[in-house]
XYZ file of C-alpha atoms in Angstrom:
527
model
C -8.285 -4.337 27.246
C -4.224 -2.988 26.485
C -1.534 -4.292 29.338
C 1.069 -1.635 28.659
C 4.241 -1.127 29.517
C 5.102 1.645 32.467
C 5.951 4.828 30.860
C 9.354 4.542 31.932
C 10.261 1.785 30.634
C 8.343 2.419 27.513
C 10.701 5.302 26.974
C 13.861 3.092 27.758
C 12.299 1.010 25.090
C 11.474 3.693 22.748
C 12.736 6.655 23.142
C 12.085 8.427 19.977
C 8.646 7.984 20.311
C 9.148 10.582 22.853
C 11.892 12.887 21.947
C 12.272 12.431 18.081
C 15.335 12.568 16.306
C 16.259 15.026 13.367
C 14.948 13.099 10.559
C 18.535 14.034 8.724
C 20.563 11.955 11.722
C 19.215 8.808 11.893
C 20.567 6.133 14.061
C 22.201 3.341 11.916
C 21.455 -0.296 12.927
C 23.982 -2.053 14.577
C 26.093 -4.450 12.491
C 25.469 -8.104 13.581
C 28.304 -10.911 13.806
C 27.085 -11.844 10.195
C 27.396 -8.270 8.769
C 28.854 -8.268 5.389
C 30.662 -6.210 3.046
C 28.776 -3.965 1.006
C 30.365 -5.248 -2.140
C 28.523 -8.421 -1.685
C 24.995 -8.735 -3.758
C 22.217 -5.989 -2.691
C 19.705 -9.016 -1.444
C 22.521 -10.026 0.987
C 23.108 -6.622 2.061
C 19.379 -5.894 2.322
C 19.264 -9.101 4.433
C 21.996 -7.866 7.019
C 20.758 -5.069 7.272
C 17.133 -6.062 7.875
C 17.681 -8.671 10.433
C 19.684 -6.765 12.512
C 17.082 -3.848 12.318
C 16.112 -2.758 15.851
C 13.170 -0.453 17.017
C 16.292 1.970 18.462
C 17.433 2.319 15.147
C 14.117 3.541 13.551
C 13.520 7.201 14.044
C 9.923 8.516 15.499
C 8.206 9.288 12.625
C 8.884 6.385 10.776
C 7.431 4.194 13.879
C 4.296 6.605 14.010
C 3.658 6.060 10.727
C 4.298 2.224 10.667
C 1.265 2.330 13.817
C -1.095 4.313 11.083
C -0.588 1.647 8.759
C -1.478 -0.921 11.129
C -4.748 0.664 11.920
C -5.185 1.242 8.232
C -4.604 -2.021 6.765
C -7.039 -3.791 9.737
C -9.653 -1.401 8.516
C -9.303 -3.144 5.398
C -9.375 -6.443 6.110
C -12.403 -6.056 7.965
C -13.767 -4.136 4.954
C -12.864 -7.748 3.175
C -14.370 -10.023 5.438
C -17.622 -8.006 5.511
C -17.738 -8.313 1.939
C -19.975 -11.618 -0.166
C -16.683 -12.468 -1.334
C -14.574 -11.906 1.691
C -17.079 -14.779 3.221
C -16.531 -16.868 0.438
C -13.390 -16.442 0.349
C -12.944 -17.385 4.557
C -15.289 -20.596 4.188
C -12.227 -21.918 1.819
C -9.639 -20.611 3.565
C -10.446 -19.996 7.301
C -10.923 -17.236 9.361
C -7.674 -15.067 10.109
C -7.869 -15.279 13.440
C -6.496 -18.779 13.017
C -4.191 -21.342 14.923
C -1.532 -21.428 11.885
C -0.169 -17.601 11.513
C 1.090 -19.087 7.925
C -2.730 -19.981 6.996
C -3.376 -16.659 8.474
C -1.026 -14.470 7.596
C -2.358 -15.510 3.527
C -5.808 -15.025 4.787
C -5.135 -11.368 6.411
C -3.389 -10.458 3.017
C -5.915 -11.671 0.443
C -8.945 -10.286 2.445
C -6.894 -6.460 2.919
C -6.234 -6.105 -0.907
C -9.196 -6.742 -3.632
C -10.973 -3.947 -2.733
C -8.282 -1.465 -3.242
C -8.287 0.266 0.106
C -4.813 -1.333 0.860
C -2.040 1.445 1.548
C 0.342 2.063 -0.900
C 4.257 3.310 -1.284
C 7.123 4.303 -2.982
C 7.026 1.398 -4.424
C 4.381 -0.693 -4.290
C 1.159 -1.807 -2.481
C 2.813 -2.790 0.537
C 0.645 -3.304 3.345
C -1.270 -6.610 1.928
C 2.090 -8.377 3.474
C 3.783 -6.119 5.278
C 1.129 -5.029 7.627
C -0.720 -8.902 7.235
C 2.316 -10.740 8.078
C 3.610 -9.275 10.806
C 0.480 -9.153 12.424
C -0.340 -12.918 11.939
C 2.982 -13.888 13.160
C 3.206 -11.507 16.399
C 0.131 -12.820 17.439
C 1.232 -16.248 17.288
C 4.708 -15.254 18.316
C 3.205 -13.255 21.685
C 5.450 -10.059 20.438
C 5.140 -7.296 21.812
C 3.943 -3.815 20.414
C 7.218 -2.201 19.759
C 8.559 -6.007 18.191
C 5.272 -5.969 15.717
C 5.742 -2.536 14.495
C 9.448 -2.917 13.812
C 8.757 -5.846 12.067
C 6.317 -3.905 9.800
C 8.928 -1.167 9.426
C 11.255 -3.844 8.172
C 8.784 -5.365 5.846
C 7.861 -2.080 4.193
C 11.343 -1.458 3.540
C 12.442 -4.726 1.969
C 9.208 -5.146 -0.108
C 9.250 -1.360 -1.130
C 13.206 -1.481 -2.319
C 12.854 -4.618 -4.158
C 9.706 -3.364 -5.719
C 11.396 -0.078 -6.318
C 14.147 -2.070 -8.410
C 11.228 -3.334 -11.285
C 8.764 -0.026 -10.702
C 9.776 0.688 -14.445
C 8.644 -2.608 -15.787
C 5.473 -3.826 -17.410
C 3.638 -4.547 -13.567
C 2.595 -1.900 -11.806
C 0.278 -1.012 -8.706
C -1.644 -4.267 -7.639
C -0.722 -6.615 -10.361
C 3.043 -5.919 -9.355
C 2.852 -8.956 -6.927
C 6.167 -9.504 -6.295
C 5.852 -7.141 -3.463
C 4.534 -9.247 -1.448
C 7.439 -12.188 -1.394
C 9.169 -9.929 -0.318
C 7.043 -8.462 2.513
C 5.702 -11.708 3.554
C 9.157 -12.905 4.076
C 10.781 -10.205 5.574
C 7.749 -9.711 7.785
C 7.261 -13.041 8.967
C 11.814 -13.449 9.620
C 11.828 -10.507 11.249
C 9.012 -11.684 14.143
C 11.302 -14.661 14.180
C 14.385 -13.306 14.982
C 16.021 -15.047 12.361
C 19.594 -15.060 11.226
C 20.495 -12.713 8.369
C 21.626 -15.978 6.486
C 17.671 -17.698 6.772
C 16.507 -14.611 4.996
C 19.060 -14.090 2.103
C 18.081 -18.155 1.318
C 14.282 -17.069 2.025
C 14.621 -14.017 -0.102
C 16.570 -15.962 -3.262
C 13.594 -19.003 -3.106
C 11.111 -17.052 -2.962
C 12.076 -15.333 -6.157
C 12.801 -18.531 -7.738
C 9.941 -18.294 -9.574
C 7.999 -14.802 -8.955
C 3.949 -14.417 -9.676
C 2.790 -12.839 -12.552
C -0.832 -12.310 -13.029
C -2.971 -12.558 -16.331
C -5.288 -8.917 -16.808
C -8.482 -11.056 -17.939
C -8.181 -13.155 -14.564
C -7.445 -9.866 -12.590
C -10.231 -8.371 -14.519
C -12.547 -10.059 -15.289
C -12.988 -12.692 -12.214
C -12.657 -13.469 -9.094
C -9.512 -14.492 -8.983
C -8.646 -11.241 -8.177
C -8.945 -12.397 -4.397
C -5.396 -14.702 -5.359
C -3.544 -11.290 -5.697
C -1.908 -11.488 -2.518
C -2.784 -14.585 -0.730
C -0.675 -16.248 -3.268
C 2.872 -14.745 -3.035
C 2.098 -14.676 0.791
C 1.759 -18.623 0.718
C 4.588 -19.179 -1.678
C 6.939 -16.955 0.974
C 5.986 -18.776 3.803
C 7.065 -22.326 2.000
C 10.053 -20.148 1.226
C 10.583 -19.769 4.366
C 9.891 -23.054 5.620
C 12.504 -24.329 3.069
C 15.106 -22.142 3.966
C 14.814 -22.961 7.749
C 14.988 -26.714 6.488
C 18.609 -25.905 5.291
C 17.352 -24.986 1.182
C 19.235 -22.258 -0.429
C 18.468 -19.753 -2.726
C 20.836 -17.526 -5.203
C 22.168 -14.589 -3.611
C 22.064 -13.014 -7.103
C 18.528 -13.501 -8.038
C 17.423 -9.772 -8.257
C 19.965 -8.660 -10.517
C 21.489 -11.676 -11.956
C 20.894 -11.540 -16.219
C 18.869 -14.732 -15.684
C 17.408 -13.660 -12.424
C 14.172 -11.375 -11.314
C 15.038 -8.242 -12.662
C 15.851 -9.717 -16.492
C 11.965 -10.643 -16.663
C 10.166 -8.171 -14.490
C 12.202 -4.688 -15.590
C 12.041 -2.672 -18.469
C 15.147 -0.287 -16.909
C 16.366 -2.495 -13.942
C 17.219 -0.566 -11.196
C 19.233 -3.148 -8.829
C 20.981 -0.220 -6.775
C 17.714 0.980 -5.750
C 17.556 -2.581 -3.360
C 20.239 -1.489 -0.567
C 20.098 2.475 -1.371
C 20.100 4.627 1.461
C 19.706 1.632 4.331
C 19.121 3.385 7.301
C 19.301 6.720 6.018
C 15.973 7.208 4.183
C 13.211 5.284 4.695
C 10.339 4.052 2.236
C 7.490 3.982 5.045
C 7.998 7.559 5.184
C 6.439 7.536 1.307
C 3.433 5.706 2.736
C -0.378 6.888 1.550
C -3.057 5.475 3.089
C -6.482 4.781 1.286
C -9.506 6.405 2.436
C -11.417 5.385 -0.478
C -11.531 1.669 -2.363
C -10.715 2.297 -5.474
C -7.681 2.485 -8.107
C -5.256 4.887 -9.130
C -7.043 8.688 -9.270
C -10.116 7.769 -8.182
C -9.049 9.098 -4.632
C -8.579 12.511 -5.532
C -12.058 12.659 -7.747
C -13.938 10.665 -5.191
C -12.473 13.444 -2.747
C -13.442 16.273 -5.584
C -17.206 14.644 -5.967
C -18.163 14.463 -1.916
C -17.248 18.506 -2.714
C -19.435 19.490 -5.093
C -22.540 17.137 -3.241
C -21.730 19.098 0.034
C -22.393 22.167 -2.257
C -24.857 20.967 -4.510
C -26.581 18.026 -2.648
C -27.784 15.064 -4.476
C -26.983 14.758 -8.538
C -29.573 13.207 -10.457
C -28.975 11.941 -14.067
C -31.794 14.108 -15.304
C -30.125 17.340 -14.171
C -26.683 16.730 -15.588
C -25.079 17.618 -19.065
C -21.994 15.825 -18.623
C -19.433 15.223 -15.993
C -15.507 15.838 -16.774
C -13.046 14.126 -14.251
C -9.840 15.146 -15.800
C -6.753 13.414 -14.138
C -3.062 12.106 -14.954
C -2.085 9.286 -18.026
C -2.506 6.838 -15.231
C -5.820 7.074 -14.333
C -6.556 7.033 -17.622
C -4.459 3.995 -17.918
C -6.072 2.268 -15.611
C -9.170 3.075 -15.967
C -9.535 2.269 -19.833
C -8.281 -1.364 -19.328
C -11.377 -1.299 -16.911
C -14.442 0.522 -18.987
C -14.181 -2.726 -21.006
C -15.347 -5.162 -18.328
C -17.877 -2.351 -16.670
C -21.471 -3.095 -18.018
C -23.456 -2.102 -15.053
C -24.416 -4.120 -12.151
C -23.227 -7.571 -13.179
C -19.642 -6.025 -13.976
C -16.641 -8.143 -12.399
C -15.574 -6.511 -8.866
C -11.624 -6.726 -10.163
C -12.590 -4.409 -12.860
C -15.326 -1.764 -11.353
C -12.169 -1.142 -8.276
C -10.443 0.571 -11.384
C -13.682 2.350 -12.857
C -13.448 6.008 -12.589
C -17.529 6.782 -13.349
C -19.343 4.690 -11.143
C -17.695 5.629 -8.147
C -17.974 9.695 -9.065
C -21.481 9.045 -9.453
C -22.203 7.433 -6.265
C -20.211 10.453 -4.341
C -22.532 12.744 -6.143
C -25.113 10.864 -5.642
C -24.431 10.218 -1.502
C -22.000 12.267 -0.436
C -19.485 9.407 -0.307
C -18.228 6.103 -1.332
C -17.354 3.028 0.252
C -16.921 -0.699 0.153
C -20.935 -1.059 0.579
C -21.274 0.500 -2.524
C -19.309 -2.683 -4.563
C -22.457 -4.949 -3.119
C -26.520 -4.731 -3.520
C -28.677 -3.169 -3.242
C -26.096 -0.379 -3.499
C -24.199 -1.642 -6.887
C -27.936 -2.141 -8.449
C -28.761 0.992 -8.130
C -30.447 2.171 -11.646
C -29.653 6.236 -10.785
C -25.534 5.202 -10.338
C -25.449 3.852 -13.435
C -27.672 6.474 -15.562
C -25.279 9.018 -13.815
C -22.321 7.149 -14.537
C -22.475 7.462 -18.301
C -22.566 11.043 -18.144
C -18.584 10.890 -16.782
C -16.044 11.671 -19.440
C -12.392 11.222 -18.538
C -9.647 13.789 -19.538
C -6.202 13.577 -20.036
C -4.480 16.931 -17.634
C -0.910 16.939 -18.812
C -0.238 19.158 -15.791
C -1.778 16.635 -13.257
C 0.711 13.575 -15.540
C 3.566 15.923 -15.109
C 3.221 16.145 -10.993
C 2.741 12.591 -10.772
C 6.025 11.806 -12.114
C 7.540 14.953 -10.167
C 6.631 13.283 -7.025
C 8.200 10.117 -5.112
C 5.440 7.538 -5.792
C 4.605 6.081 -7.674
C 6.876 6.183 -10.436
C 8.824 9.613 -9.934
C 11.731 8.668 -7.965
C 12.473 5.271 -10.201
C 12.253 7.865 -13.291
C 15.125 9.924 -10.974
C 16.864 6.440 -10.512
C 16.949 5.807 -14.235
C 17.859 9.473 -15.907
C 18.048 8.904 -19.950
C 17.974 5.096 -19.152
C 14.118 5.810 -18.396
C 13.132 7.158 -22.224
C 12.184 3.877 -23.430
C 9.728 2.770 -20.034
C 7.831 6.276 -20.652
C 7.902 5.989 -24.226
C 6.062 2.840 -24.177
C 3.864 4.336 -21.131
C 2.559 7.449 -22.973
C 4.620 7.775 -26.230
C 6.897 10.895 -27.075
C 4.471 13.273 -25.533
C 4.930 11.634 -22.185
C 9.150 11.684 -22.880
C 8.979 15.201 -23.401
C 6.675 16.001 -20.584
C 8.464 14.305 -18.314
C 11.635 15.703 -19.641
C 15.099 14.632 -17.974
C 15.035 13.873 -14.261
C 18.008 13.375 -12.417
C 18.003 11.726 -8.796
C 18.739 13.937 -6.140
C 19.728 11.866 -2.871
C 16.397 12.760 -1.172
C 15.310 10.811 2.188
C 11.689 10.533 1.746
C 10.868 12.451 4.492
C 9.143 15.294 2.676
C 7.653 12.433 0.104
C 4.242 13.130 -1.923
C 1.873 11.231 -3.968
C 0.660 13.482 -6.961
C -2.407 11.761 -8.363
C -4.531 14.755 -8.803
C -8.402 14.728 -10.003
C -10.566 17.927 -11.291
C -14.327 17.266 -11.189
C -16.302 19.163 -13.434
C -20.135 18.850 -13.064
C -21.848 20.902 -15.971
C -25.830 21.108 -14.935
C -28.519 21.208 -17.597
C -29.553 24.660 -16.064
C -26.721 26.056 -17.195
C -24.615 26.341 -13.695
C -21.095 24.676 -13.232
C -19.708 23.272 -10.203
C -15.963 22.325 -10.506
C -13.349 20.921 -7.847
C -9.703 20.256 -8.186
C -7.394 18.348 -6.069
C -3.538 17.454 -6.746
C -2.944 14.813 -3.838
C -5.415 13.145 -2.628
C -7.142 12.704 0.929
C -4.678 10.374 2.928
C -2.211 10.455 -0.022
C 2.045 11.163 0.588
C 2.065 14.738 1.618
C 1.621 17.477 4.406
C -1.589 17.163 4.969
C -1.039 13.315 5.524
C 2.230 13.516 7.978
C 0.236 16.128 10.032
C -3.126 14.269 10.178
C -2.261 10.085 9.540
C -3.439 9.368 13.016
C -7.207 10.846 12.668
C -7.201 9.620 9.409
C -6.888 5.829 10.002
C -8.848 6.616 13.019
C -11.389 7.701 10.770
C -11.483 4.839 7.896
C -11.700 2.175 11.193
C -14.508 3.565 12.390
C -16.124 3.827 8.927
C -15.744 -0.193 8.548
C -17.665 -1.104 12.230
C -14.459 -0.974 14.185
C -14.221 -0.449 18.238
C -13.490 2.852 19.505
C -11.735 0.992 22.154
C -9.544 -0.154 19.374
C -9.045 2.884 17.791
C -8.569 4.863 21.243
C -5.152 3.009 21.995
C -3.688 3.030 18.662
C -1.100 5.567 20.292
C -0.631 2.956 23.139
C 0.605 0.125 20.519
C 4.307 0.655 21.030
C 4.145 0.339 24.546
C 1.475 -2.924 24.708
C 2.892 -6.030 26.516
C 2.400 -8.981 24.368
C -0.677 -9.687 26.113
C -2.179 -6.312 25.116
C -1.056 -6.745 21.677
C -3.124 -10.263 21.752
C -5.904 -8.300 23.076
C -5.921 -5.331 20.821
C -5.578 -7.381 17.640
C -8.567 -9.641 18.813
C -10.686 -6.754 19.600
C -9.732 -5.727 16.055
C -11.341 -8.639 14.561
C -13.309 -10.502 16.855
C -15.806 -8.007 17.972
C-alpha cells in the first residue's frame, strides 16, 4: 500500500528520526531572504519563522509525536463520520475525501472535533486544524510524508502560541475557536510553500474578525458541529485573499483595538514568538482516548478500574458514586448538568457530562463514541446509575492542574501577579490563594504534563467501597504518554474500525513518497 523512500535517503532526509538530538540543542531554522528583525510585531516574527520551518530543523521527538497526532486525529474523524450526525453533517457538506482540499480540509475539521476525542495542547484543541488541514492539503498537494508532518508541526505551533496569548480569557478548551484560524492557515501555507509575507497578510485577515461562539448554541444544539468547520472556512478565504494581493494588520494580536483587547482577560502577546525553535508546543500534546470533556478522561480511566475489579454496577447495588476532580471539571461540567435530561439531552452538552459517561464505564467496562447514539444512549440502567454520581471539588487535584503546562499552568507562569484577577473570576479568592504566585521558569516543554486528575469512589449498598484515583489521565501530557504515544493512537484507531494496514506503517509516514502518503490517507478513510 506505502511507496517509501530507501532508508538511505530517508535518513538524508530525516536524520533525527534516527539519531535524535538532545532535546536542549535544537537546530534553529534557517533565516529566509525575508527574515526580519525581532523587534518587528510577534505575528510577523511568528510568520518568518514558520515559513521557513524545515523538517531538519525539528528535533525527533517533536516529529514522532506530530506522526501520533496524525493517527490520533484520523481516528477521530472517522469516529465523526460514523456518527448520525457526522452523516448529516457530510450529506451538506461532502465527504472529506473531496476534490477541493479547502471544502475538505473544513469537512476533516468539523467531523474530528464534536465529539471531544480531538487532541489537545498547551494551548488549545489543536488538532481539529492542525492535523485536518495539513492533511487535506498534502493530499491534494501530492506531499510527501516528511512535508505533511512538518506542516502539522508548524500548525501546532502557530495555533498553540497564538492561543497561548488569550488562554487567560473568558474562552477556553473547545469554545476557544480562534485556534483554529490560526492552524488552518498556517497548516494549509505551510503545504504551499508560501512566502513568509502571504502568511503575515493571511494571519492579520483572518483575525479581522475572530469567531466567538454562544454557550446555548454550543450547548444546547447542533450547531456544535460549526465549532471548527467555521474558522477553518473563514482561514481558507483568508488565505485566498491574501494570495489575491489583500492585506491584513501586522498588529492585530496585540494591537489595543486588535484580537487580544477582546479575547484576553491578561493578554499575553510575548507568549506568540517565545522560545521559536527552542521549545516546542507539540511536545505539550495529549491525545484523547476517551470522547469526552475536561476530567472525564481520568474518571472514565478510574471507572473501567473498579468494573475490571468489580464487574458490572447496577443502580440497585449502589449508594452513591463520588468522582471528585479539579474546579474545571466542575466548571465544565455544571454548565452541562443543565441541558442533561436523559436520552433526548443535546450531544454538545452530554460530551461535557461527568455522570453518564462514569456510569456507562461501570456499567461496560468502557466508553466510547457508540455510547453518544441508540440503543446505547437509551439505555434505562445508564441513566438510573447516572444519578447516583456526585461531583467533588479536590483542591489538591485544582492545585496540580494549574502546576502543570496545560492547560492553563504555564499562561498563569506567563502572567505572575498580572494573573490574580483571571483566577479570581475563575474560582474566587480560594482559587488565588491556592494557586498562590507562579513565576515562569523558561521551561521547553519537553518534560510537559497535563494534570486533570479524577478519584472514583463507588460506595456499594453492602457496605464495601471500591475507590480509584488518577492525576493525569490515560494519553494525557506526561511520562507515561512520551513513552507509550505510538501504541496508544495505535490503539484508539483500531477501536474506531480502522486498518491494521494503516496503523502498521504509522512509523513508515516520514519516509512515504507522495504516492504512499495518497495511499495511506485513502486507506485511512476509504476502507
Amino acid at each position: 500500500m506505502t511507496a517509501v523512500l530507501s532508508e538511505s535517503m530517508a535518513r538524508a532526509l530525516c536524520e533525527q528520526w534516527e539519531r535524535p538530538r538532545p532535546p536542549d540543542r535544537p537546530r534553529p531554522a534557517r533565516p529566509g531572504p525575508e527574515r526580519r528583525p525581532a523587534a518587528d510585531t510577534p505575528l510577523r516574527e511568528l510568520s518568518h519563522w514558520a515559513a521557513g520551518l524545515r523538517p531538519r530543523d525539528v528535533p525527533c521527538r517533536v516529529l514522532k509525536l506530530a506522526a501520533s497526532q496524525v493517527l490520533s486525529q484520523v481516528a477521530s474523524i472517522r469516529a465523526g463520520l460514523q456518527h448520525p450526525l457526522g452523516r448529516r453533517l457530510v450529506a451538506a457538506f461532502g465527504h472529506p475525501m473531496q476534490r477541493d482540499p479547502r471544502a475538505a480540509a473544513g469537512v476533516f475539521a468539523a467531523l474530528g472535533s464534536w465529539l471531544n476525542l480531538d487532541d489537545t495542547a498547551y494551548a488549545g484543541h489543536l488538532s481539529n486544524s492542525t492535523v485536518a488541514v495539513p492533511l487535506a492539503f498534502a493530499y491534494a498537494r501530492q506531499l510527501d510524508g516528511l512535508s505533511l508532518l512538518t506542516a502539522v508541526v508548524a500548525a501546532n505551533e502557530c495555533a498553540a502560541r497564538i492561543t497561548a496569548s488569550a488562554t487567560l480569557g473568558p474562552l477556553r478548551g473547545q469554545s476557544a475557536v480562534h485556534t483554529h484560524l490560526a492552524g488552518a492557515v498556517a497548516g494549509r501555507l505551510h503545504c504551499d510553500r508560501a512566502p513568509a509575507a502571504l502568511w503575515e497578510n493571511a494571519f492579520g485577515l483572518a483575525f479581522a474578525m475572530p469567531n466567538w461562539p454562544l454557550m446555548r448554541a454550543f450547548l444546547a444544539s447542533d450547531a456544535r458541529l460549526f465549532n471548527t468547520f467555521t474558522p477553518v472556512r473563514t482561514a481558507m478565504d483568508a488565505c485566498d485573499a491574501a494570495v489575491a494581493g489583500l492585506r491584513g494588520a501586522p498588529d492585530i494580536i496585540e494591537h489595543r483595538d486588535g484580537f487580544l483587547a477582546r479575547f484576553a482577560t491578561v493578554p499575553l502577546p510575548g507568549a506568540v514568538a517565545k522560545g521559536l525553535g527552542r521549545r516546542w508546543h507539540t511536545d505539550t500534546l495529549s491525545f484523547k482516548m476517551h470522547p469526552g470533556g475536561p476530567g472525564i478522561d481520568a474518571a472514565v480511566d478510574c471507572a473501567a478500574e473498579i468494573h475490571r475489579e468489580l464487574g458490572a454496577v447496577r443502580a440497585q447495588d449502589v449508594a452513591e458514586i463520588v468522582v471528585e476532580a479539579s474546579l474545571y471539571t466542575l466548571f465544565a461540567g455544571e454548565r452541562a448538568a443543565h441541558y442533561v435530561n436523559g436520552p433526548g439531552s443535546p450531544l454538545g452538552a452530554l460530551v461535557l457530562d461527568v455522570p453518564y459517561p462514569v456510569a456507562t464505564t461501570l456499567l461496560a467496562g468502557e466508553f466510547s463514541v457508540d455510547d453518544f447514539s441508540s440503543p446505547h444512549l437509551d439505555d434505562p440502567d445508564r441513566w438510573a446509575l447516572a444519578r447516583r454520581v456526585r461531583l467533588v471539588h479536590d483542591t489538591e487535584m485544582t492545585r496540580e492542574l494549574f502546576l502543570s503546562d496545560a492547560p492553563f499552568g504555564e499562561a498563569v507562569r506567563e502572567a505572575g501577579e498580572q494573573a490574580v484577577p483571571w483566577l479570581r473570576a475563575f474560582g474566587g479568592d480560594a482559587l488565588v490563594d491556592l494557586v498562590g504566585t507562579l513565576r515562569a521558569d523558561g521551561r521547553d516543554f519537553s518534560r510537559s504534563t497535563k494534570a486533570t486528575g479524577a478519584r472514583v469512589t463507588v460506595r456499594l449498598t453492602d457496605g464495601r467501597t471500591v475507590s480509584r484515583g488518577r492525576l493525569i489521565p490515560v494519553g494525557a501530557a506526561g511520562p507515561e504518554t512520551r513513552e507509550r504515544h505510538a501504541d496508544m493512537v495505535r490503539e484508539k484507531f483500531l477501536a474506531v474500525g480502522g486498518s491494521r494496514e494503516v496503523a502498521d506503517t504509522l512509523d513508515r509516514l516520514h519516509r512515504m513518497r507522495p504516492r504512499g502518503v495518497r495511499r495511506w490517507i485513502e486507506a485511512a478513510f476509504l476502507d
